[in-house]
Amino acid sequence: MSQEEANTSLGRKATLSENMLFGMGNPLLDISAVVDKDFLDKFGLKPNDQILAEDKHKVLFEELVKRNKVEYHAGGSTQNSVKIAQWMIQKPHKVATFFGCIGTDHFGEILKKKAEEAHVDAHYYEQNEEPTGTCAACITGDNRSLVANLAAANCYKKEKHLDLDGNWELVEKAKVYYIAGFFLTVSPESILKVAKHASDKDKIFCMNLSAPFISQFFKEPLMKVMPYVDILFGNETEAATFAKELGFETDDIAEIARKTQNLPKENTKRQRVVVFTQGKDDAVATVGEKVTMFPVVDIDQNDIVDTNGAGDSFVGGFLSALVQEHPLEECIRAGHYAANVIIKRVGCTFPEKPDFH
């Protein structure tokens, strides 16, 4: 171990090893472009939203690609988060594992290459019936409207991938698990298998509300997994929709966090932690019996380039501290740091090294 490595490891509580953090979700290639309100209106998009592509959006992808400044970035909510976590951790490489489904095509190759560059141990289920999934990121000012065409991502099969001995061994190696709510539309049985494993072994299972449509249209699979969720993430809009769907009868975010924390839970050895971000406003988190506010890092509005990936990177920063067994406030501080870095850049991209202490 070099002196530098010895110094960095002094501040760590837990020894990090490969495959300690496990993520599973929809690997997508982000196609990002700045658009105007007319473009949003033409396709019936809200400025700040996430939806699944329908037939009427096919043209949207074609039009977006024709625009003058298009950027391609590896995306997909969970994949973004585990990448950011790995970036925050730096060494060792491959602390983060990622499972998801891609196509045997050019976009799939890009995703493989990008995961490798990020030092994430990605194990994709590759099939040739559907092309690799894409996500149109339509940027207006500091808003982003995301339209996901899951394609291959929707083809993930538990018995064809997760259940294979070599892959399940990687699941067993982990001690922290993270799956975005988006994956509920693809393979709830895969999520449940991982969530139950975490609960049975007293490991930490984290999930994200991800988008309003998940609580609205995938409430049943979401609530099947909820008893196994140790840490739940979401933003203010998702929290409000979730509360409405569950009949909480309150729009007070702290109260929603408290009620969510108290939903039934399998592993009673761990009290559920609920963390709701609110853009530039304080994050709200349940700490034991109380709800606490955590202010974000101040940022000049003019420095915000693109909020795409802000929520994912908050989770990524949080997970990087969590896997090192840091206390909750440290996890949130790491989350805020990561989000602050990412919103100053296009897409969910990051500089070579973090400057977080």
mmCIF file of C-alpha atoms in Angstrom:
data_model
loop_
_atom_site.group_PDB
_atom_site.id
_atom_site.type_symbol
_atom_site.label_atom_id
_atom_site.label_comp_id
_atom_site.label_asym_id
_atom_site.label_seq_id
_atom_site.Cartn_x
_atom_site.Cartn_y
_atom_site.Cartn_z
ATOM 1 C CA MET A 1 0.000 0.000 0.000
ATOM 2 C CA SER A 2 1.413 3.401 -0.955
ATOM 3 C CA GLN A 3 1.595 6.206 1.607
ATOM 4 C CA GLU A 4 -1.208 7.998 -0.221
ATOM 5 C CA GLU A 5 -3.473 4.944 -0.023
ATOM 6 C CA ALA A 6 -2.612 4.499 3.645
ATOM 7 C CA ASN A 7 -3.584 8.100 4.319
ATOM 8 C CA THR A 8 -6.915 7.881 2.545
ATOM 9 C CA SER A 9 -7.830 4.646 4.262
ATOM 10 C CA LEU A 10 -7.224 6.123 7.721
ATOM 11 C CA GLY A 11 -10.458 8.056 7.570
ATOM 12 C CA ARG A 12 -12.455 4.991 6.546
ATOM 13 C CA LYS A 13 -14.431 2.885 8.905
ATOM 14 C CA ALA A 14 -15.041 -0.067 6.650
ATOM 15 C CA THR A 15 -12.532 -1.831 4.459
ATOM 16 C CA LEU A 16 -13.841 -1.655 0.930
ATOM 17 C CA SER A 17 -13.679 -4.645 -1.349
ATOM 18 C CA GLU A 18 -14.985 -5.565 -4.791
ATOM 19 C CA ASN A 19 -18.744 -6.036 -5.321
ATOM 20 C CA MET A 20 -19.692 -4.574 -1.946
ATOM 21 C CA LEU A 21 -22.346 -2.335 -3.513
ATOM 22 C CA PHE A 22 -24.917 -3.967 -5.798
ATOM 23 C CA GLY A 23 -27.150 -2.134 -8.257
ATOM 24 C CA MET A 24 -29.675 -3.470 -10.747
ATOM 25 C CA GLY A 25 -31.763 -1.478 -13.202
ATOM 26 C CA ASN A 26 -32.349 -0.169 -16.711
ATOM 27 C CA PRO A 27 -29.124 0.609 -18.567
ATOM 28 C CA LEU A 28 -29.927 3.378 -21.049
ATOM 29 C CA LEU A 29 -27.943 5.590 -23.359
ATOM 30 C CA ASP A 30 -28.928 9.226 -22.728
ATOM 31 C CA ILE A 31 -29.464 11.334 -25.835
ATOM 32 C CA SER A 32 -29.291 14.860 -24.504
ATOM 33 C CA ALA A 33 -30.142 18.134 -26.240
ATOM 34 C CA VAL A 34 -31.265 21.623 -25.345
ATOM 35 C CA VAL A 35 -34.783 22.190 -26.715
ATOM 36 C CA ASP A 36 -37.401 24.936 -26.569
ATOM 37 C CA LYS A 37 -40.914 25.046 -25.185
ATOM 38 C CA ASP A 38 -42.381 24.393 -28.652
ATOM 39 C CA PHE A 39 -40.541 21.096 -28.790
ATOM 40 C CA LEU A 40 -41.934 20.077 -25.372
ATOM 41 C CA ASP A 41 -45.450 21.141 -26.374
ATOM 42 C CA LYS A 42 -45.269 19.279 -29.666
ATOM 43 C CA PHE A 43 -44.741 16.011 -27.799
ATOM 44 C CA GLY A 44 -46.891 16.892 -24.788
ATOM 45 C CA LEU A 45 -43.982 16.905 -22.345
ATOM 46 C CA LYS A 46 -43.785 18.636 -18.966
ATOM 47 C CA PRO A 47 -40.546 20.617 -18.464
ATOM 48 C CA ASN A 48 -39.485 18.513 -15.466
ATOM 49 C CA ASP A 49 -40.687 14.936 -15.652
ATOM 50 C CA GLN A 50 -39.790 11.329 -16.379
ATOM 51 C CA ILE A 51 -42.018 9.163 -18.543
ATOM 52 C CA LEU A 52 -41.878 5.987 -20.571
ATOM 53 C CA ALA A 53 -41.913 6.454 -24.355
ATOM 54 C CA GLU A 54 -45.085 5.616 -26.261
ATOM 55 C CA ASP A 55 -45.529 5.211 -30.002
ATOM 56 C CA LYS A 56 -46.124 8.943 -30.444
ATOM 57 C CA HIS A 57 -42.598 9.606 -29.132
ATOM 58 C CA LYS A 58 -40.803 7.580 -31.831
ATOM 59 C CA VAL A 59 -40.463 10.762 -33.921
ATOM 60 C CA LEU A 60 -39.112 12.633 -30.898
ATOM 61 C CA PHE A 61 -35.973 10.502 -30.845
ATOM 62 C CA GLU A 62 -35.449 11.019 -34.583
ATOM 63 C CA GLU A 63 -35.887 14.793 -34.263
ATOM 64 C CA LEU A 64 -33.643 15.064 -31.210
ATOM 65 C CA VAL A 65 -30.770 13.290 -32.950
ATOM 66 C CA LYS A 66 -31.018 15.731 -35.879
ATOM 67 C CA ARG A 67 -30.536 18.771 -33.634
ATOM 68 C CA ASN A 68 -27.177 20.471 -33.871
ATOM 69 C CA LYS A 69 -25.762 19.797 -30.411
ATOM 70 C CA VAL A 70 -26.602 16.308 -29.259
ATOM 71 C CA GLU A 71 -24.629 14.559 -26.558
ATOM 72 C CA TYR A 72 -24.589 10.841 -25.825
ATOM 73 C CA HIS A 73 -23.963 9.726 -22.260
ATOM 74 C CA ALA A 74 -24.289 6.420 -20.482
ATOM 75 C CA GLY A 75 -27.403 6.720 -18.351
ATOM 76 C CA GLY A 76 -30.135 4.808 -16.626
ATOM 77 C CA SER A 77 -30.975 5.886 -13.084
ATOM 78 C CA THR A 78 -29.444 3.020 -11.074
ATOM 79 C CA GLN A 79 -26.430 2.741 -13.352
ATOM 80 C CA ASN A 80 -25.783 6.491 -12.866
ATOM 81 C CA SER A 81 -25.951 6.118 -9.085
ATOM 82 C CA VAL A 82 -23.562 3.157 -8.792
ATOM 83 C CA LYS A 83 -21.152 4.901 -11.189
ATOM 84 C CA ILE A 84 -21.141 8.042 -9.055
ATOM 85 C CA ALA A 85 -20.668 5.927 -5.928
ATOM 86 C CA GLN A 86 -17.659 4.237 -7.534
ATOM 87 C CA TRP A 87 -16.293 7.648 -8.621
ATOM 88 C CA MET A 88 -16.588 8.978 -5.051
ATOM 89 C CA ILE A 89 -14.846 5.864 -3.695
ATOM 90 C CA GLN A 90 -12.108 5.856 -6.403
ATOM 91 C CA LYS A 91 -10.146 2.845 -5.084
ATOM 92 C CA PRO A 92 -10.532 -0.093 -5.007
ATOM 93 C CA HIS A 93 -12.098 -0.410 -8.434
ATOM 94 C CA LYS A 94 -15.252 -2.503 -8.892
ATOM 95 C CA VAL A 95 -16.694 -1.895 -5.430
ATOM 96 C CA ALA A 96 -19.897 -1.339 -7.411
ATOM 97 C CA THR A 97 -21.616 -4.125 -9.356
ATOM 98 C CA PHE A 98 -24.370 -3.483 -11.893
ATOM 99 C CA PHE A 99 -26.894 -5.823 -13.550
ATOM 100 C CA GLY A 100 -29.224 -4.889 -16.411
ATOM 101 C CA CYS A 101 -30.142 -5.843 -19.959
ATOM 102 C CA ILE A 102 -28.728 -4.426 -23.199
ATOM 103 C CA GLY A 103 -28.827 -5.254 -26.904
ATOM 104 C CA THR A 104 -26.000 -6.683 -28.989
ATOM 105 C CA ASP A 105 -25.443 -3.401 -30.822
ATOM 106 C CA HIS A 106 -23.342 -0.240 -31.017
ATOM 107 C CA PHE A 107 -25.160 1.524 -28.169
ATOM 108 C CA GLY A 108 -24.689 -1.591 -26.030
ATOM 109 C CA GLU A 109 -20.958 -1.519 -26.733
ATOM 110 C CA ILE A 110 -20.835 2.148 -25.668
ATOM 111 C CA LEU A 111 -22.533 1.281 -22.358
ATOM 112 C CA LYS A 112 -20.060 -1.549 -21.755
ATOM 113 C CA LYS A 113 -17.124 0.718 -22.479
ATOM 114 C CA LYS A 114 -18.472 3.516 -20.264
ATOM 115 C CA ALA A 115 -19.067 1.136 -17.346
ATOM 116 C CA GLU A 116 -15.529 -0.151 -17.707
ATOM 117 C CA GLU A 117 -14.120 3.390 -17.784
ATOM 118 C CA ALA A 118 -16.049 4.131 -14.594
ATOM 119 C CA HIS A 119 -14.551 0.982 -12.981
ATOM 120 C CA VAL A 120 -17.998 -0.474 -12.339
ATOM 121 C CA ASP A 121 -18.253 -4.273 -12.492
ATOM 122 C CA ALA A 122 -21.122 -4.410 -14.988
ATOM 123 C CA HIS A 123 -22.626 -7.784 -15.888
ATOM 124 C CA TYR A 124 -25.184 -7.210 -18.609
ATOM 125 C CA TYR A 125 -27.702 -9.726 -19.808
ATOM 126 C CA GLU A 126 -27.255 -9.388 -23.567
ATOM 127 C CA GLN A 127 -30.010 -10.320 -26.002
ATOM 128 C CA ASN A 128 -30.585 -9.549 -29.671
ATOM 129 C CA GLU A 129 -34.370 -9.228 -29.861
ATOM 130 C CA GLU A 130 -34.486 -5.605 -28.728
ATOM 131 C CA PRO A 131 -31.948 -2.800 -29.241
ATOM 132 C CA THR A 132 -30.197 -1.151 -26.281
ATOM 133 C CA GLY A 133 -32.513 1.254 -24.455
ATOM 134 C CA THR A 134 -32.272 5.018 -24.861
ATOM 135 C CA CYS A 135 -33.466 8.024 -22.909
ATOM 136 C CA ALA A 136 -34.204 11.365 -24.517
ATOM 137 C CA ALA A 137 -33.140 14.145 -22.151
ATOM 138 C CA CYS A 138 -34.889 17.310 -23.328
ATOM 139 C CA ILE A 139 -33.189 20.212 -21.554
ATOM 140 C CA THR A 140 -34.848 23.626 -21.097
ATOM 141 C CA GLY A 141 -33.071 25.992 -18.696
ATOM 142 C CA ASP A 142 -32.465 24.112 -15.454
ATOM 143 C CA ASN A 143 -35.276 21.641 -16.173
ATOM 144 C CA ARG A 144 -35.015 18.281 -17.850
ATOM 145 C CA SER A 145 -37.805 16.185 -19.324
ATOM 146 C CA LEU A 146 -36.841 12.542 -19.701
ATOM 147 C CA VAL A 147 -38.469 10.134 -22.119
ATOM 148 C CA ALA A 148 -37.208 6.581 -21.734
ATOM 149 C CA ASN A 149 -37.464 4.029 -24.510
ATOM 150 C CA LEU A 150 -36.580 0.944 -22.460
ATOM 151 C CA ALA A 151 -36.346 -1.511 -25.374
ATOM 152 C CA ALA A 152 -33.668 -4.051 -24.294
ATOM 153 C CA ALA A 153 -33.740 -2.824 -20.661
ATOM 154 C CA ASN A 154 -37.287 -4.183 -20.494
ATOM 155 C CA CYS A 155 -36.053 -7.687 -21.412
ATOM 156 C CA TYR A 156 -34.201 -8.448 -18.188
ATOM 157 C CA LYS A 157 -35.062 -11.990 -17.068
ATOM 158 C CA LYS A 158 -34.513 -13.284 -13.543
ATOM 159 C CA GLU A 159 -34.070 -16.911 -14.593
ATOM 160 C CA LYS A 160 -31.775 -16.020 -17.508
ATOM 161 C CA HIS A 161 -29.417 -13.826 -15.512
ATOM 162 C CA LEU A 162 -29.975 -13.109 -11.794
ATOM 163 C CA ASP A 163 -30.521 -16.788 -10.911
ATOM 164 C CA LEU A 164 -27.313 -17.991 -12.585
ATOM 165 C CA ASP A 165 -24.813 -19.154 -9.965
ATOM 166 C CA GLY A 166 -21.991 -16.862 -11.055
ATOM 167 C CA ASN A 167 -24.271 -13.832 -10.969
ATOM 168 C CA TRP A 168 -26.063 -14.674 -7.725
ATOM 169 C CA GLU A 169 -22.648 -15.050 -6.049
ATOM 170 C CA LEU A 170 -22.020 -11.388 -6.858
ATOM 171 C CA VAL A 171 -25.335 -10.497 -5.207
ATOM 172 C CA GLU A 172 -24.301 -12.426 -2.091
ATOM 173 C CA LYS A 173 -20.964 -10.580 -1.925
ATOM 174 C CA ALA A 174 -22.677 -7.216 -1.504
ATOM 175 C CA LYS A 175 -23.656 -5.574 1.759
ATOM 176 C CA VAL A 176 -25.534 -2.580 0.338
ATOM 177 C CA TYR A 177 -28.165 -2.915 -2.420
ATOM 178 C CA TYR A 178 -29.729 -0.190 -4.519
ATOM 179 C CA ILE A 179 -32.489 -0.497 -7.122
ATOM 180 C CA ALA A 180 -34.381 2.470 -8.538
ATOM 181 C CA GLY A 181 -38.181 2.223 -8.625
ATOM 182 C CA PHE A 182 -37.970 2.331 -12.429
ATOM 183 C CA PHE A 183 -37.001 -1.353 -12.444
ATOM 184 C CA LEU A 184 -40.425 -2.239 -10.972
ATOM 185 C CA THR A 185 -41.808 -1.894 -14.506
ATOM 186 C CA VAL A 186 -39.349 -4.543 -15.738
ATOM 187 C CA SER A 187 -38.702 -7.310 -13.227
ATOM 188 C CA PRO A 188 -40.379 -7.011 -9.813
ATOM 189 C CA GLU A 189 -39.537 -10.687 -9.147
ATOM 190 C CA SER A 190 -35.802 -9.901 -9.496
ATOM 191 C CA ILE A 191 -36.155 -6.985 -7.065
ATOM 192 C CA LEU A 192 -37.981 -9.148 -4.530
ATOM 193 C CA LYS A 193 -35.355 -11.881 -4.676
ATOM 194 C CA VAL A 194 -32.575 -9.362 -3.942
ATOM 195 C CA ALA A 195 -34.630 -7.486 -1.328
ATOM 196 C CA LYS A 196 -35.506 -10.674 0.568
ATOM 197 C CA HIS A 197 -31.876 -11.786 0.517
ATOM 198 C CA ALA A 198 -30.804 -8.427 2.016
ATOM 199 C CA SER A 199 -33.508 -8.582 4.665
ATOM 200 C CA ASP A 200 -32.743 -12.205 5.638
ATOM 201 C CA LYS A 201 -29.024 -11.461 5.981
ATOM 202 C CA ASP A 202 -29.545 -8.103 7.767
ATOM 203 C CA LYS A 203 -27.919 -6.180 4.908
ATOM 204 C CA ILE A 204 -29.060 -2.785 3.627
ATOM 205 C CA PHE A 205 -31.592 -2.597 0.801
ATOM 206 C CA CYS A 206 -32.241 0.841 -0.729
ATOM 207 C CA MET A 207 -34.858 1.906 -3.187
ATOM 208 C CA ASN A 208 -36.035 5.065 -4.943
ATOM 209 C CA LEU A 209 -39.562 6.273 -5.720
ATOM 210 C CA SER A 210 -37.964 7.402 -9.027
ATOM 211 C CA ALA A 211 -40.945 9.103 -10.705
ATOM 212 C CA PRO A 212 -44.579 9.963 -9.982
ATOM 213 C CA PHE A 213 -45.811 7.349 -12.484
ATOM 214 C CA ILE A 214 -44.242 4.541 -10.424
ATOM 215 C CA SER A 215 -46.437 5.276 -7.378
ATOM 216 C CA GLN A 216 -49.441 5.868 -9.629
ATOM 217 C CA PHE A 217 -49.290 2.868 -11.952
ATOM 218 C CA PHE A 218 -46.910 0.406 -10.272
ATOM 219 C CA LYS A 219 -48.120 0.812 -6.718
ATOM 220 C CA GLU A 220 -48.785 -2.896 -6.241
ATOM 221 C CA PRO A 221 -45.234 -4.135 -6.981
ATOM 222 C CA LEU A 222 -43.829 -1.079 -5.131
ATOM 223 C CA MET A 223 -45.769 -1.931 -1.973
ATOM 224 C CA LYS A 224 -44.747 -5.600 -2.225
ATOM 225 C CA VAL A 225 -41.097 -4.543 -1.991
ATOM 226 C CA MET A 226 -41.630 -1.771 0.612
ATOM 227 C CA PRO A 227 -41.451 -4.075 3.687
ATOM 228 C CA TYR A 228 -37.862 -4.907 2.684
ATOM 229 C CA VAL A 229 -36.763 -1.314 2.078
ATOM 230 C CA ASP A 230 -34.249 -0.040 4.653
ATOM 231 C CA ILE A 231 -33.587 3.291 2.955
ATOM 232 C CA LEU A 232 -36.083 4.985 0.634
ATOM 233 C CA PHE A 233 -35.116 7.920 -1.585
ATOM 234 C CA GLY A 234 -37.336 10.283 -3.551
ATOM 235 C CA ASN A 235 -37.805 13.929 -4.477
ATOM 236 C CA GLU A 236 -40.584 16.273 -3.338
ATOM 237 C CA THR A 237 -42.878 15.589 -6.326
ATOM 238 C CA GLU A 238 -42.510 11.809 -6.003
ATOM 239 C CA ALA A 239 -43.084 12.011 -2.242
ATOM 240 C CA ALA A 240 -46.307 14.007 -2.755
ATOM 241 C CA THR A 241 -47.623 11.540 -5.353
ATOM 242 C CA PHE A 242 -46.713 8.563 -3.136
ATOM 243 C CA ALA A 243 -48.549 10.167 -0.186
ATOM 244 C CA LYS A 244 -51.609 10.768 -2.332
ATOM 245 C CA GLU A 245 -51.659 7.183 -3.628
ATOM 246 C CA LEU A 246 -51.367 5.815 -0.093
ATOM 247 C CA GLY A 247 -54.012 8.175 1.288
ATOM 248 C CA PHE A 248 -51.675 9.867 3.802
ATOM 249 C CA GLU A 249 -53.863 12.998 3.583
ATOM 250 C CA THR A 250 -50.988 15.424 4.077
ATOM 251 C CA ASP A 251 -48.750 17.425 1.785
ATOM 252 C CA ASP A 252 -46.262 18.250 4.535
ATOM 253 C CA ILE A 253 -43.042 16.587 3.371
ATOM 254 C CA ALA A 254 -41.751 15.899 6.898
ATOM 255 C CA GLU A 255 -45.034 14.236 7.792
ATOM 256 C CA ILE A 256 -44.927 12.170 4.589
ATOM 257 C CA ALA A 257 -41.395 11.038 5.504
ATOM 258 C CA ARG A 258 -42.560 10.065 8.990
ATOM 259 C CA LYS A 259 -45.563 8.092 7.696
ATOM 260 C CA THR A 260 -43.424 6.366 5.081
ATOM 261 C CA GLN A 261 -40.891 5.409 7.734
ATOM 262 C CA ASN A 262 -43.668 3.767 9.754
ATOM 263 C CA LEU A 263 -44.998 1.547 6.952
ATOM 264 C CA PRO A 264 -44.704 -2.199 7.755
ATOM 265 C CA LYS A 265 -41.161 -3.582 7.723
ATOM 266 C CA GLU A 266 -39.776 -7.144 7.641
ATOM 267 C CA ASN A 267 -36.358 -6.712 9.243
ATOM 268 C CA THR A 268 -37.161 -4.901 12.485
ATOM 269 C CA LYS A 269 -33.463 -4.772 13.473
ATOM 270 C CA ARG A 270 -33.114 -1.788 11.148
ATOM 271 C CA GLN A 271 -35.433 1.194 11.363
ATOM 272 C CA ARG A 272 -36.353 2.455 7.910
ATOM 273 C CA VAL A 273 -34.664 5.688 6.843
ATOM 274 C CA VAL A 274 -36.526 7.973 4.428
ATOM 275 C CA VAL A 275 -34.631 10.653 2.494
ATOM 276 C CA PHE A 276 -36.474 13.170 0.314
ATOM 277 C CA THR A 277 -34.561 15.733 -1.742
ATOM 278 C CA GLN A 278 -36.176 19.009 -2.807
ATOM 279 C CA GLY A 279 -33.963 20.469 -5.527
ATOM 280 C CA LYS A 280 -32.317 23.599 -4.150
ATOM 281 C CA ASP A 281 -34.240 23.349 -0.864
ATOM 282 C CA ASP A 282 -33.218 21.295 2.163
ATOM 283 C CA ALA A 283 -33.233 17.532 2.001
ATOM 284 C CA VAL A 284 -35.569 15.926 4.538
ATOM 285 C CA ALA A 285 -34.566 12.745 6.355
ATOM 286 C CA THR A 286 -35.905 10.642 9.186
ATOM 287 C CA VAL A 287 -33.311 10.358 11.938
ATOM 288 C CA GLY A 288 -34.528 7.915 14.570
ATOM 289 C CA GLU A 289 -37.813 9.321 15.809
ATOM 290 C CA LYS A 290 -37.432 12.795 14.344
ATOM 291 C CA VAL A 291 -37.383 14.349 10.903
ATOM 292 C CA THR A 292 -34.374 16.543 10.170
ATOM 293 C CA MET A 293 -33.615 19.083 7.442
ATOM 294 C CA PHE A 294 -30.238 19.038 5.696
ATOM 295 C CA PRO A 295 -29.376 22.154 3.647
ATOM 296 C CA VAL A 296 -27.833 21.677 0.198
ATOM 297 C CA VAL A 297 -24.524 23.176 -0.920
ATOM 298 C CA ASP A 298 -25.107 26.767 -2.066
ATOM 299 C CA ILE A 299 -24.831 27.183 -5.812
ATOM 300 C CA ASP A 300 -25.132 30.147 -8.149
ATOM 301 C CA GLN A 301 -28.105 29.510 -10.479
ATOM 302 C CA ASN A 302 -25.864 30.551 -13.394
ATOM 303 C CA ASP A 303 -23.538 27.629 -12.681
ATOM 304 C CA ILE A 304 -26.297 25.095 -13.237
ATOM 305 C CA VAL A 305 -25.760 23.534 -16.639
ATOM 306 C CA ASP A 306 -28.151 20.607 -16.531
ATOM 307 C CA THR A 307 -30.063 19.029 -13.636
ATOM 308 C CA ASN A 308 -30.294 15.658 -15.411
ATOM 309 C CA GLY A 309 -28.765 13.125 -13.020
ATOM 310 C CA ALA A 310 -28.927 15.349 -9.913
ATOM 311 C CA GLY A 311 -31.117 12.895 -8.012
ATOM 312 C CA ASP A 312 -29.112 9.903 -9.218
ATOM 313 C CA SER A 313 -25.858 11.509 -8.151
ATOM 314 C CA PHE A 314 -27.242 12.444 -4.739
ATOM 315 C CA VAL A 315 -27.996 8.752 -4.240
ATOM 316 C CA GLY A 316 -24.565 7.795 -5.602
ATOM 317 C CA GLY A 317 -22.762 10.078 -3.186
ATOM 318 C CA PHE A 318 -24.951 8.832 -0.336
ATOM 319 C CA LEU A 319 -24.237 5.172 -1.195
ATOM 320 C CA SER A 320 -20.465 5.781 -1.360
ATOM 321 C CA ALA A 321 -20.520 6.913 2.285
ATOM 322 C CA LEU A 322 -23.059 4.282 3.332
ATOM 323 C CA VAL A 323 -20.953 1.401 2.046
ATOM 324 C CA GLN A 324 -18.123 2.792 4.201
ATOM 325 C CA GLU A 325 -20.486 2.715 7.204
ATOM 326 C CA HIS A 326 -20.492 6.472 7.698
ATOM 327 C CA PRO A 327 -23.329 8.031 9.758
ATOM 328 C CA LEU A 328 -26.469 9.321 8.019
ATOM 329 C CA GLU A 329 -25.489 13.000 8.071
ATOM 330 C CA GLU A 330 -22.182 12.130 6.374
ATOM 331 C CA CYS A 331 -24.055 10.102 3.733
ATOM 332 C CA ILE A 332 -26.315 13.084 3.017
ATOM 333 C CA ARG A 333 -23.338 15.461 2.885
ATOM 334 C CA ALA A 334 -21.658 13.151 0.343
ATOM 335 C CA GLY A 335 -24.920 13.055 -1.629
ATOM 336 C CA HIS A 336 -25.190 16.830 -1.705
ATOM 337 C CA TYR A 337 -21.562 17.132 -2.779
ATOM 338 C CA ALA A 338 -21.993 14.719 -5.694
ATOM 339 C CA ALA A 339 -25.212 16.379 -6.908
ATOM 340 C CA ASN A 340 -23.534 19.792 -6.713
ATOM 341 C CA VAL A 341 -20.721 18.594 -9.000
ATOM 342 C CA ILE A 342 -23.011 16.893 -11.525
ATOM 343 C CA ILE A 343 -25.451 19.782 -12.097
ATOM 344 C CA LYS A 344 -22.548 21.952 -13.276
ATOM 345 C CA ARG A 345 -21.955 19.505 -16.139
ATOM 346 C CA VAL A 346 -23.926 18.084 -19.071
ATOM 347 C CA GLY A 347 -25.548 14.700 -18.410
ATOM 348 C CA CYS A 348 -24.573 12.533 -15.487
ATOM 349 C CA THR A 349 -20.839 13.057 -16.047
ATOM 350 C CA PHE A 350 -18.074 13.884 -13.585
ATOM 351 C CA PRO A 351 -14.496 15.208 -13.423
ATOM 352 C CA GLU A 352 -11.602 12.782 -13.005
ATOM 353 C CA LYS A 353 -11.540 12.871 -9.212
ATOM 354 C CA PRO A 354 -13.839 14.090 -6.456
ATOM 355 C CA ASP A 355 -12.686 16.801 -4.065
ATOM 356 C CA PHE A 356 -14.736 15.677 -1.089
ATOM 357 C CA HIS A 357 -13.414 15.544 2.460
#
